[in-house]
mmCIF file of C-alpha atoms in Angstrom:
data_model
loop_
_atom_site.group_PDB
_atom_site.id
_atom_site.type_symbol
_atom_site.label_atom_id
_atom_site.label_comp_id
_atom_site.label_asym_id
_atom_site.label_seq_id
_atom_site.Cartn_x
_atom_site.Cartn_y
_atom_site.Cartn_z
ATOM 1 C CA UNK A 1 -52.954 240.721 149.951
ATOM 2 C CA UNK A 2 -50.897 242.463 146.769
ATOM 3 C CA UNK A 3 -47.863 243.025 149.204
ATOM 4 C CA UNK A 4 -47.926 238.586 150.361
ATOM 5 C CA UNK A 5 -48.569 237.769 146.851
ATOM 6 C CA UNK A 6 -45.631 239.801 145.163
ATOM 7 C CA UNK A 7 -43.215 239.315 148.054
ATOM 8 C CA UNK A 8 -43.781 235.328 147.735
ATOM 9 C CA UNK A 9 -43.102 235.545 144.348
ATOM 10 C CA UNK A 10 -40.037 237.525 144.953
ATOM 11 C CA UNK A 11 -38.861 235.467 147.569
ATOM 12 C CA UNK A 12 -39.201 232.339 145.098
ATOM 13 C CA UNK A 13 -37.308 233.767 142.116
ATOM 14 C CA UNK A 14 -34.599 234.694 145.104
ATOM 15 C CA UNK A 15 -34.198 231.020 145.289
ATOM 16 C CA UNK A 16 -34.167 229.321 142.340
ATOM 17 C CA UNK A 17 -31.434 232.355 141.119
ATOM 18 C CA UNK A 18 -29.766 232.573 144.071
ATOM 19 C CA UNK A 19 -29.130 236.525 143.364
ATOM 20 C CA UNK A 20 -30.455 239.509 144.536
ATOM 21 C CA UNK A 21 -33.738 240.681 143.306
ATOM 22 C CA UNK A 22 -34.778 244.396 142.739
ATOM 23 C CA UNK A 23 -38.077 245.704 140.731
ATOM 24 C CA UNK A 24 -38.317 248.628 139.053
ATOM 25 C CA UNK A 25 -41.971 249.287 138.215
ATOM 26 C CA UNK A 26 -43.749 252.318 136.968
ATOM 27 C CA UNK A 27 -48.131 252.316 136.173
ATOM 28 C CA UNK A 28 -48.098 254.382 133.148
ATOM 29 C CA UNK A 29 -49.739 251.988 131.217
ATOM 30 C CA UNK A 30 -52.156 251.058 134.283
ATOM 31 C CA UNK A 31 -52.989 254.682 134.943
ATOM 32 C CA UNK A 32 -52.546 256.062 131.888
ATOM 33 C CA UNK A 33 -55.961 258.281 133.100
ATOM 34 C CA UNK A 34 -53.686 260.190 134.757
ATOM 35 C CA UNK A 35 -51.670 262.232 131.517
ATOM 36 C CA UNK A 36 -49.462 264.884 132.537
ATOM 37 C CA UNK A 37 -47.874 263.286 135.451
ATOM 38 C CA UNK A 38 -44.312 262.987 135.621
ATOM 39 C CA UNK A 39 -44.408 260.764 138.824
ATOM 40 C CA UNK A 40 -44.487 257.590 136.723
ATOM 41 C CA UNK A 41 -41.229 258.526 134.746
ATOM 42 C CA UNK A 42 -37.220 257.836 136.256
ATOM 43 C CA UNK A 43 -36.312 260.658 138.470
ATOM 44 C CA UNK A 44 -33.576 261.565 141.394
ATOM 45 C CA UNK A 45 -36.621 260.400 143.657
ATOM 46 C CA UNK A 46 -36.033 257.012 142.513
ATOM 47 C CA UNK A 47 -32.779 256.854 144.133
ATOM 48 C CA UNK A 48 -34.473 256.765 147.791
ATOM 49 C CA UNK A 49 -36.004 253.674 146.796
ATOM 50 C CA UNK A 50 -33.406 251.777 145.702
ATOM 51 C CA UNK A 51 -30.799 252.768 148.724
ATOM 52 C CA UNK A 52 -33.725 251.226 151.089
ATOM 53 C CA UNK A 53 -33.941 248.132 148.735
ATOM 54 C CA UNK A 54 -30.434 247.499 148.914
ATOM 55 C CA UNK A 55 -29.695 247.374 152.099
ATOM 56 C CA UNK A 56 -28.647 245.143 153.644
ATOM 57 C CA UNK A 57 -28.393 242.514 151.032
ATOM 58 C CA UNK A 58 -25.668 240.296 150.339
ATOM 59 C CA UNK A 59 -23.716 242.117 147.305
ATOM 60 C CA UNK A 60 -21.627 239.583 146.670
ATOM 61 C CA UNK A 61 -24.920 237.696 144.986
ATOM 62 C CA UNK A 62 -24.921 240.332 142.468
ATOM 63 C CA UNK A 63 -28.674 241.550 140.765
ATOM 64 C CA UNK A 64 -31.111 240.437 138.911
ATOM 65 C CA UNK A 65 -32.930 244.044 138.335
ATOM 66 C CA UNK A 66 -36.708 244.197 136.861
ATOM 67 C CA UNK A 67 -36.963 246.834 134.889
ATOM 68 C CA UNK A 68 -40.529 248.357 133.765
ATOM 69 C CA UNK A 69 -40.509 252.275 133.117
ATOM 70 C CA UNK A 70 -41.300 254.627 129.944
ATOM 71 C CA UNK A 71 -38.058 256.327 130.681
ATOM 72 C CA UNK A 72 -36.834 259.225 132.369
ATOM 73 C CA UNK A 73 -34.264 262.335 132.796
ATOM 74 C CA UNK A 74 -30.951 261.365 131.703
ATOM 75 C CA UNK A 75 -29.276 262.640 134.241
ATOM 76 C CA UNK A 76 -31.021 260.520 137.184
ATOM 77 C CA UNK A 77 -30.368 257.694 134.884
ATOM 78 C CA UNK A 78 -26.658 258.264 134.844
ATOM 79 C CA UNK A 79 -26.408 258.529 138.246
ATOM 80 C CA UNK A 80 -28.877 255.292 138.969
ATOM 81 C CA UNK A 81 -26.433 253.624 137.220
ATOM 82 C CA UNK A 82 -23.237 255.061 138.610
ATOM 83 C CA UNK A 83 -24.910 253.816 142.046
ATOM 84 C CA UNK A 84 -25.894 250.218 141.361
ATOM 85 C CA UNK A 85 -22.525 249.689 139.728
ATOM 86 C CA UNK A 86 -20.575 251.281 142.987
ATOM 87 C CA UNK A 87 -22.191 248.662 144.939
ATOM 88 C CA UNK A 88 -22.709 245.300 142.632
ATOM 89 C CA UNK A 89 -19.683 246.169 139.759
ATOM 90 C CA UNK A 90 -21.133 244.667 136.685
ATOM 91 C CA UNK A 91 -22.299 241.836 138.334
ATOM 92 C CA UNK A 92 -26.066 243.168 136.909
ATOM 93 C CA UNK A 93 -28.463 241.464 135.114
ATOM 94 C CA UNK A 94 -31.481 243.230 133.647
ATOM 95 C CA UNK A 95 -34.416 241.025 133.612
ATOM 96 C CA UNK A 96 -37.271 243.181 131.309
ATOM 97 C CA UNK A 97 -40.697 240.963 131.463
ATOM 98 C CA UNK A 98 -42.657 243.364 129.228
ATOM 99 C CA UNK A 99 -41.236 247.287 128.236
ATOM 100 C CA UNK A 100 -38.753 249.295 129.132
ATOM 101 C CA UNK A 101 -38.418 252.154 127.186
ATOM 102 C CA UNK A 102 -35.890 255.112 126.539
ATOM 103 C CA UNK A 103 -34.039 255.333 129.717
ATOM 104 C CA UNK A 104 -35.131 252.392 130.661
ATOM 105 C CA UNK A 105 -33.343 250.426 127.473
ATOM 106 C CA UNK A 106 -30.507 252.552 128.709
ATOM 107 C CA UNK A 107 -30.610 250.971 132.163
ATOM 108 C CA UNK A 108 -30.511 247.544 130.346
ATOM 109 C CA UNK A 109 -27.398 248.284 128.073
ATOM 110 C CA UNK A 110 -25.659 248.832 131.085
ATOM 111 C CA UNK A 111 -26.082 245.722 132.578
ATOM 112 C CA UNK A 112 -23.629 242.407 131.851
ATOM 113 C CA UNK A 113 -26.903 240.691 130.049
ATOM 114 C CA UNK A 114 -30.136 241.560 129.232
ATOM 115 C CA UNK A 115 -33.404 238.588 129.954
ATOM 116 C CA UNK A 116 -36.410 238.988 127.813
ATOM 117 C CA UNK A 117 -39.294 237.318 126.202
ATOM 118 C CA UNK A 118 -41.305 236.974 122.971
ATOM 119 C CA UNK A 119 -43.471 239.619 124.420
ATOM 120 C CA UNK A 120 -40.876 241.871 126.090
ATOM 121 C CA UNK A 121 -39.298 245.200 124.405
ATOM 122 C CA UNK A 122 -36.910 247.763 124.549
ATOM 123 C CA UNK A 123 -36.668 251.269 122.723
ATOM 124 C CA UNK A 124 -34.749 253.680 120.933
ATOM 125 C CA UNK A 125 -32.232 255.647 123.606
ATOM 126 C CA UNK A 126 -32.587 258.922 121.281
ATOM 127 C CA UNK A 127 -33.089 261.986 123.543
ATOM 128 C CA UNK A 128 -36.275 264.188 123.959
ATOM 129 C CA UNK A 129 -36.925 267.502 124.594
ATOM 130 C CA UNK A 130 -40.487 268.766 125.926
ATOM 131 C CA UNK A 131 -41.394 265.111 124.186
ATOM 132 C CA UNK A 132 -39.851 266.122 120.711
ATOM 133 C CA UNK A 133 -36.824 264.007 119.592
ATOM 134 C CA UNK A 134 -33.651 266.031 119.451
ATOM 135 C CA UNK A 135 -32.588 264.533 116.364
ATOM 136 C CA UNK A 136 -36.002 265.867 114.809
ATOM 137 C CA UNK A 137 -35.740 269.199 116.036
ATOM 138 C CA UNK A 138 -32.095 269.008 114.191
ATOM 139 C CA UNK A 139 -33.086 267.924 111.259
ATOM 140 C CA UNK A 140 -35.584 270.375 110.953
ATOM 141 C CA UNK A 141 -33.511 273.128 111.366
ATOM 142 C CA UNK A 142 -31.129 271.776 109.197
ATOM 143 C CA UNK A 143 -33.851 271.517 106.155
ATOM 144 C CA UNK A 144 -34.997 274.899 107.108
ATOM 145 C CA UNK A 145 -31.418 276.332 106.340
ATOM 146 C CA UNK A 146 -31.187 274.491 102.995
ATOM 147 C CA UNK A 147 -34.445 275.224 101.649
ATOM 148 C CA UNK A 148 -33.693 278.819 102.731
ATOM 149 C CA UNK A 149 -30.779 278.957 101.019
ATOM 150 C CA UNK A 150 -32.024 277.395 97.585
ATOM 151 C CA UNK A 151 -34.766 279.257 97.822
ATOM 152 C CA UNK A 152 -35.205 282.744 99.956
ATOM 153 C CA UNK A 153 -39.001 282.713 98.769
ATOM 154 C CA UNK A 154 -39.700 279.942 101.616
ATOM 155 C CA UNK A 155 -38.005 282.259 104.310
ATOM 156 C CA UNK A 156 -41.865 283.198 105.106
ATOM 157 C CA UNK A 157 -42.988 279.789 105.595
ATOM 158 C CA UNK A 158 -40.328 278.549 107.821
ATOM 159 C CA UNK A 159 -39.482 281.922 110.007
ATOM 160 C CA UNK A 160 -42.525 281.103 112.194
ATOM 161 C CA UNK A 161 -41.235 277.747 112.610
ATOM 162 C CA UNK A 162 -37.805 278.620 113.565
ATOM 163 C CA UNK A 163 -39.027 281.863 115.995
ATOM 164 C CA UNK A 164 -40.122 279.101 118.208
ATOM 165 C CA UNK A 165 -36.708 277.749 118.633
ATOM 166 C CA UNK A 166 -34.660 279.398 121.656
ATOM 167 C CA UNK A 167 -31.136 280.718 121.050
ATOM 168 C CA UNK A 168 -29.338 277.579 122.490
ATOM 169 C CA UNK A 169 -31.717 274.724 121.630
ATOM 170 C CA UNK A 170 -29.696 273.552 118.538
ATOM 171 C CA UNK A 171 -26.761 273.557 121.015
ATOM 172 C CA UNK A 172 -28.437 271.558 123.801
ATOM 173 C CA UNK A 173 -29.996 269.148 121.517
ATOM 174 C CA UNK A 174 -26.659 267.944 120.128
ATOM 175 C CA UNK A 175 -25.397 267.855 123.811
ATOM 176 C CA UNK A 176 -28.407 265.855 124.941
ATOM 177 C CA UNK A 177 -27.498 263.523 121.756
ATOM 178 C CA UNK A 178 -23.404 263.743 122.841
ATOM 179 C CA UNK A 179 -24.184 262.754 126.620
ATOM 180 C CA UNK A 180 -26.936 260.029 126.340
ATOM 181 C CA UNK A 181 -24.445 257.875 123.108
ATOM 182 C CA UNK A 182 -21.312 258.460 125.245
ATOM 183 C CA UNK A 183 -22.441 256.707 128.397
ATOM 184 C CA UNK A 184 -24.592 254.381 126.877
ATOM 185 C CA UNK A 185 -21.587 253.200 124.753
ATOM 186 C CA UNK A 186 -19.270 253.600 128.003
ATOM 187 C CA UNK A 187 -21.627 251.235 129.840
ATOM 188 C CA UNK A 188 -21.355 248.733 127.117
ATOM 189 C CA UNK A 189 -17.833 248.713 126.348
ATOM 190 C CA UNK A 190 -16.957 248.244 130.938
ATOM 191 C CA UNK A 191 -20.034 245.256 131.511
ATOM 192 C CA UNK A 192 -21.600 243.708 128.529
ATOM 193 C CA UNK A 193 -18.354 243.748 126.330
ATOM 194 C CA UNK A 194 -15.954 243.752 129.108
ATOM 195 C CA UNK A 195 -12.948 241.916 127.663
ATOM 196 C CA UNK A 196 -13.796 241.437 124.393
ATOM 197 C CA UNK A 197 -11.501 242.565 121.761
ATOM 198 C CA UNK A 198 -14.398 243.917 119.394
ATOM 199 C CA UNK A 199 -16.175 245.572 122.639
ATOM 200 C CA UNK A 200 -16.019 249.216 121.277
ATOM 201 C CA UNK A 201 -16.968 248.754 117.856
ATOM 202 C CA UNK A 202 -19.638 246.494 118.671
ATOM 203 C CA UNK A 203 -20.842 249.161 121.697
ATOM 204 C CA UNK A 204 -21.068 251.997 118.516
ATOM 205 C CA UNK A 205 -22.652 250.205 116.319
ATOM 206 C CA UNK A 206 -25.418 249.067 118.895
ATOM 207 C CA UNK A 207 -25.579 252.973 120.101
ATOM 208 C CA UNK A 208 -25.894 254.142 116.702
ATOM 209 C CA UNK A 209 -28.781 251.311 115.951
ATOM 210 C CA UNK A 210 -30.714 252.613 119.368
ATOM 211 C CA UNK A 211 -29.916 256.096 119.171
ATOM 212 C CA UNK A 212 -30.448 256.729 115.536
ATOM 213 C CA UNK A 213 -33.812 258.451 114.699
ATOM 214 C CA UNK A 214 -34.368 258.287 111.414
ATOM 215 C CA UNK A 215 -33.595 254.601 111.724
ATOM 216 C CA UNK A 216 -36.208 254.475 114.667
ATOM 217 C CA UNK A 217 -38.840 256.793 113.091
ATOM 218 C CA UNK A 218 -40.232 257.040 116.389
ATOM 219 C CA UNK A 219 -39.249 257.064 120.075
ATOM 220 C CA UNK A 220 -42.093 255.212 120.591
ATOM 221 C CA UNK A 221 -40.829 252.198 118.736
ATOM 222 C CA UNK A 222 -40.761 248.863 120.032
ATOM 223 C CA UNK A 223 -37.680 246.649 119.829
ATOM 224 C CA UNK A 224 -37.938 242.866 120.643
ATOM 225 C CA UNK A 225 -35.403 240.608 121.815
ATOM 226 C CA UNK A 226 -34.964 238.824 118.706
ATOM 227 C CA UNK A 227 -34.190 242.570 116.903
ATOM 228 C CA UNK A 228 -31.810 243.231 120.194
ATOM 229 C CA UNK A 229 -30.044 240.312 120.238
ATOM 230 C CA UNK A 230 -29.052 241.133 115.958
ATOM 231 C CA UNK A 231 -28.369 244.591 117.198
ATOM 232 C CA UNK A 232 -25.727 242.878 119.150
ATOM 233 C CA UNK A 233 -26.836 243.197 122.397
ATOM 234 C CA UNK A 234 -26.203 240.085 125.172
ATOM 235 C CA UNK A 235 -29.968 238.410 125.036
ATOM 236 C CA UNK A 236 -31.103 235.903 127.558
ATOM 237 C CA UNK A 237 -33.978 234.326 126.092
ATOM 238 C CA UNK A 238 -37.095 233.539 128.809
ATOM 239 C CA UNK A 239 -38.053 230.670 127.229
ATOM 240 C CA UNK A 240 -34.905 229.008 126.783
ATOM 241 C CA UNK A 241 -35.515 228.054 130.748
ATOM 242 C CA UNK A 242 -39.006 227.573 131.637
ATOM 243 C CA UNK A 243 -38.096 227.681 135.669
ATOM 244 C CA UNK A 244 -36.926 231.133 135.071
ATOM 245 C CA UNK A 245 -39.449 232.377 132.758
ATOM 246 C CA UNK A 246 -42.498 231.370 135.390
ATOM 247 C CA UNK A 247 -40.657 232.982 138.536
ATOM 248 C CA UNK A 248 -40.196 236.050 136.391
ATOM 249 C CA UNK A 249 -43.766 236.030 134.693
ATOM 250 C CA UNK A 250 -44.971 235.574 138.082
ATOM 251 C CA UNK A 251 -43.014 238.818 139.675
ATOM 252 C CA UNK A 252 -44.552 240.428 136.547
ATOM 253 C CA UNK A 253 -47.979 239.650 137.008
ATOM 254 C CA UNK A 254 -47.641 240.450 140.520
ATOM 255 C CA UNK A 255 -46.474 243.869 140.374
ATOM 256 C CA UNK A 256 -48.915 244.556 137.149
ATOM 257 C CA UNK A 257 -51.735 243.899 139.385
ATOM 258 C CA UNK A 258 -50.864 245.770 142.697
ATOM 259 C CA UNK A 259 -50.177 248.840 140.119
ATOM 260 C CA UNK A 260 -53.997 248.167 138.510
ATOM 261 C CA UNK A 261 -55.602 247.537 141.550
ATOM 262 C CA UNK A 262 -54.102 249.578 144.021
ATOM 263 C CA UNK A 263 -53.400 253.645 143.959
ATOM 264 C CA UNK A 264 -49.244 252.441 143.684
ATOM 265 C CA UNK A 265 -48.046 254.033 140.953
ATOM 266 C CA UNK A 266 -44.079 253.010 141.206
ATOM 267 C CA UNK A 267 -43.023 250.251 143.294
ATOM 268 C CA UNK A 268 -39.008 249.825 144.158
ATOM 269 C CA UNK A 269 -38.806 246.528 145.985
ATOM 270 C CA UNK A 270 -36.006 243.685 146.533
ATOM 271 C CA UNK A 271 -36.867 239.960 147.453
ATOM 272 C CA UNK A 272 -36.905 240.610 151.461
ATOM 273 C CA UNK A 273 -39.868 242.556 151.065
ATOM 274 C CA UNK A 274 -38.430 245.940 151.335
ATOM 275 C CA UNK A 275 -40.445 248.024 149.722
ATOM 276 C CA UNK A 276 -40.808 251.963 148.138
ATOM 277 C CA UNK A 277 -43.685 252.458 146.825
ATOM 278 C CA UNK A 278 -45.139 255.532 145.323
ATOM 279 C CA UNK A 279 -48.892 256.236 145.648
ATOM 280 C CA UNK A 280 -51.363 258.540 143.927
ATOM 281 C CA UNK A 281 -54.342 259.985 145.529
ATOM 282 C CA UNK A 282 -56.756 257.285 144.525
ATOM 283 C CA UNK A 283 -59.527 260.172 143.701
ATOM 284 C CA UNK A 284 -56.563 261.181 140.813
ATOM 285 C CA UNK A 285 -57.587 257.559 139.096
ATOM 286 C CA UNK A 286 -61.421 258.210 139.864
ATOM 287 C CA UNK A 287 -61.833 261.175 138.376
ATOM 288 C CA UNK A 288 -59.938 260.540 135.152
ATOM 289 C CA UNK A 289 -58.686 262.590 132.696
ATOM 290 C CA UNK A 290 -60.375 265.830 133.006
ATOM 291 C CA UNK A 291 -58.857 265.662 136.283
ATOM 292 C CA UNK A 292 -55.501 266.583 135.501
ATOM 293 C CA UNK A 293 -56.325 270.247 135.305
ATOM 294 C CA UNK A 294 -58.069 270.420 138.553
ATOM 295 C CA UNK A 295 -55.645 269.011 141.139
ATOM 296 C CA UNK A 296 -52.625 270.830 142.551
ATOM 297 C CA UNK A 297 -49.558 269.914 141.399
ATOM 298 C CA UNK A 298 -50.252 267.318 139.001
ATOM 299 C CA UNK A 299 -50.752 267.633 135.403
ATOM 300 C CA UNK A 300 -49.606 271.128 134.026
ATOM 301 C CA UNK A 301 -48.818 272.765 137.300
ATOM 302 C CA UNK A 302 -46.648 269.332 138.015
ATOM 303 C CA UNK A 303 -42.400 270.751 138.123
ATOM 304 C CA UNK A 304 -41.191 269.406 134.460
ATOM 305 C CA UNK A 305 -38.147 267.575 134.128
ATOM 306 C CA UNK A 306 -34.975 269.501 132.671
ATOM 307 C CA UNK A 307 -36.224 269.649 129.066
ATOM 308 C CA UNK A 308 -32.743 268.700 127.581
ATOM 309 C CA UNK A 309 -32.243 265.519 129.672
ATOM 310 C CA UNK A 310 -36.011 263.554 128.925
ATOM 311 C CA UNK A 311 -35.835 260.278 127.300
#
């Protein structure tokens, strides 16, 4: 019943656009019982999915692409990306009906226009490590050496601090930083600004708004469409076309609900009804979160992602 309901929907938004349709859709918010694991983030798996979903489709009708995630590893970002792009150019459209966070946001910038609502936001596109922001873990280290060096008496306080650090994490954070702001910015500058005379100074100053932590305070921080579109960023406004906004709210709703009521916990699927969806073992959800420590390979004995490429 999920699958006819969502695929109708699909279908219907398929018309009225005339474009191809993709969703993107992770349940870390539905199944947040289920801490610890890493299946609901953007990873090289993802890729599977989306070859399936595309093909066959016309590419000449570009895509409309949902996008719903938390984020994921840089590096299966990039390469996402790099993919859609080698098959649709810039002819993308990201259409984000409620959050899409970190690499997710990144996903968006690299798209020719971004389509959100009131209630839809993106996030900062600063870099994590082990689910610490870089640019914290810099600026730490950075007070640590002044306060040090005003003032040997603190060396005590802060040597346990820094013994944590490995030798190269300074060195891979500012990489991490380097790498996610240069293709962001890249992606900007060859869809959304393509052509425009301003397009690189307007990318920067939209990379250095997302990217910049102690603007952000927090990766967690929510950024609506209104804030986007003063960033600078290409904002389609839902409810400027109120066909649009119910074929989209309804693909929304749609895939919320088969990822609440159902053990899916990503779904990849385009408007023919090709679908790849990623289950969890519905006893996972039942047993909540003291069950995280008791199932193989999930939770803490799940394989991380890289820890300098998390966003």
């Amino acid at each position: 019943m999920f699958d006819v309901i969502r695929r109708s929907y699909l279908k219907k938004l398929h018309e009225y656009t005339d474009r191809n349709v993709i969703v993107y859709y992770s349940g870390w918010l539905q199944k947040s019982e289920l801490r610890g694991y890493n299946g609901f983030s953007l990873n090289d798996g993802d890729k599977n999915g989306f070859m399936a979903a595309i093909h066959e489709l016309d590419k000449s009708k570009g895509l409309d692409l949902f996008i719903h995630t938390p984020g994921g590893d840089i590096a299966a970002t990039e390469s996402l990306v790099e993919y859609l792009r080698s098959i649709f150019g810039t002819d993308i459209r990201a259409i984000v009906p409620q959050i899409a966070m970190s690499a997710g946001t990144m996903i968006a910038c690299s798209c020719k226009e971004i389509v959100m609502g009131k209630h839809s936001n993106l996030g900062p596109i600063d870099p994590q490590m082990s689910g610490i922001p870089t640019h914290g873990i810099i600026e730490e280290f950075n007070r640590a050496k002044e306060e040090i060096s005003k003032d040997p008496s603190t060396i005590p306080l802060w040597q346990p601090i820094i013994a944590k650090y490995h030798p190269t994490l300074i060195g891979e954070c500012e990489k991490a930083i380097a790498w996610s702001t240069e293709i962001v910015k890249q992606w900007l500058v060859t869809a959304m600004f393509d052509g425009d005379p301003e397009a690189i100074k307007k990318s920067e100053h939209i990379v250095s708004e997302l990217g910049d932590h102690a603007l952000m305070k927090s990766h967690a921080r929510h950024i609506s469409g209104q804030r986007a579109k003063e960033i600078g960023l290409n904002i389609q406004f839902l409810e400027d076309d109120q066909e649009l906004q119910e074929a989209v709210l309804s693909v929304h709703h749609a895939c919320i609900q088969t990822l609440t009521a159902t053990p899916a916990s990503k779904i990849i699927e385009n408007h023919n009804g090709v679908a790849h969806i990623q289950n969890v073992n519905p006893i996972q959800v039942q047993m909540g979160p003291g069950a995280m420590n008791l199932l193989p390979g999930i939770g803490a004995n799940f394989p991380d992602l890289p820890s300098n490429s998390e966003m």
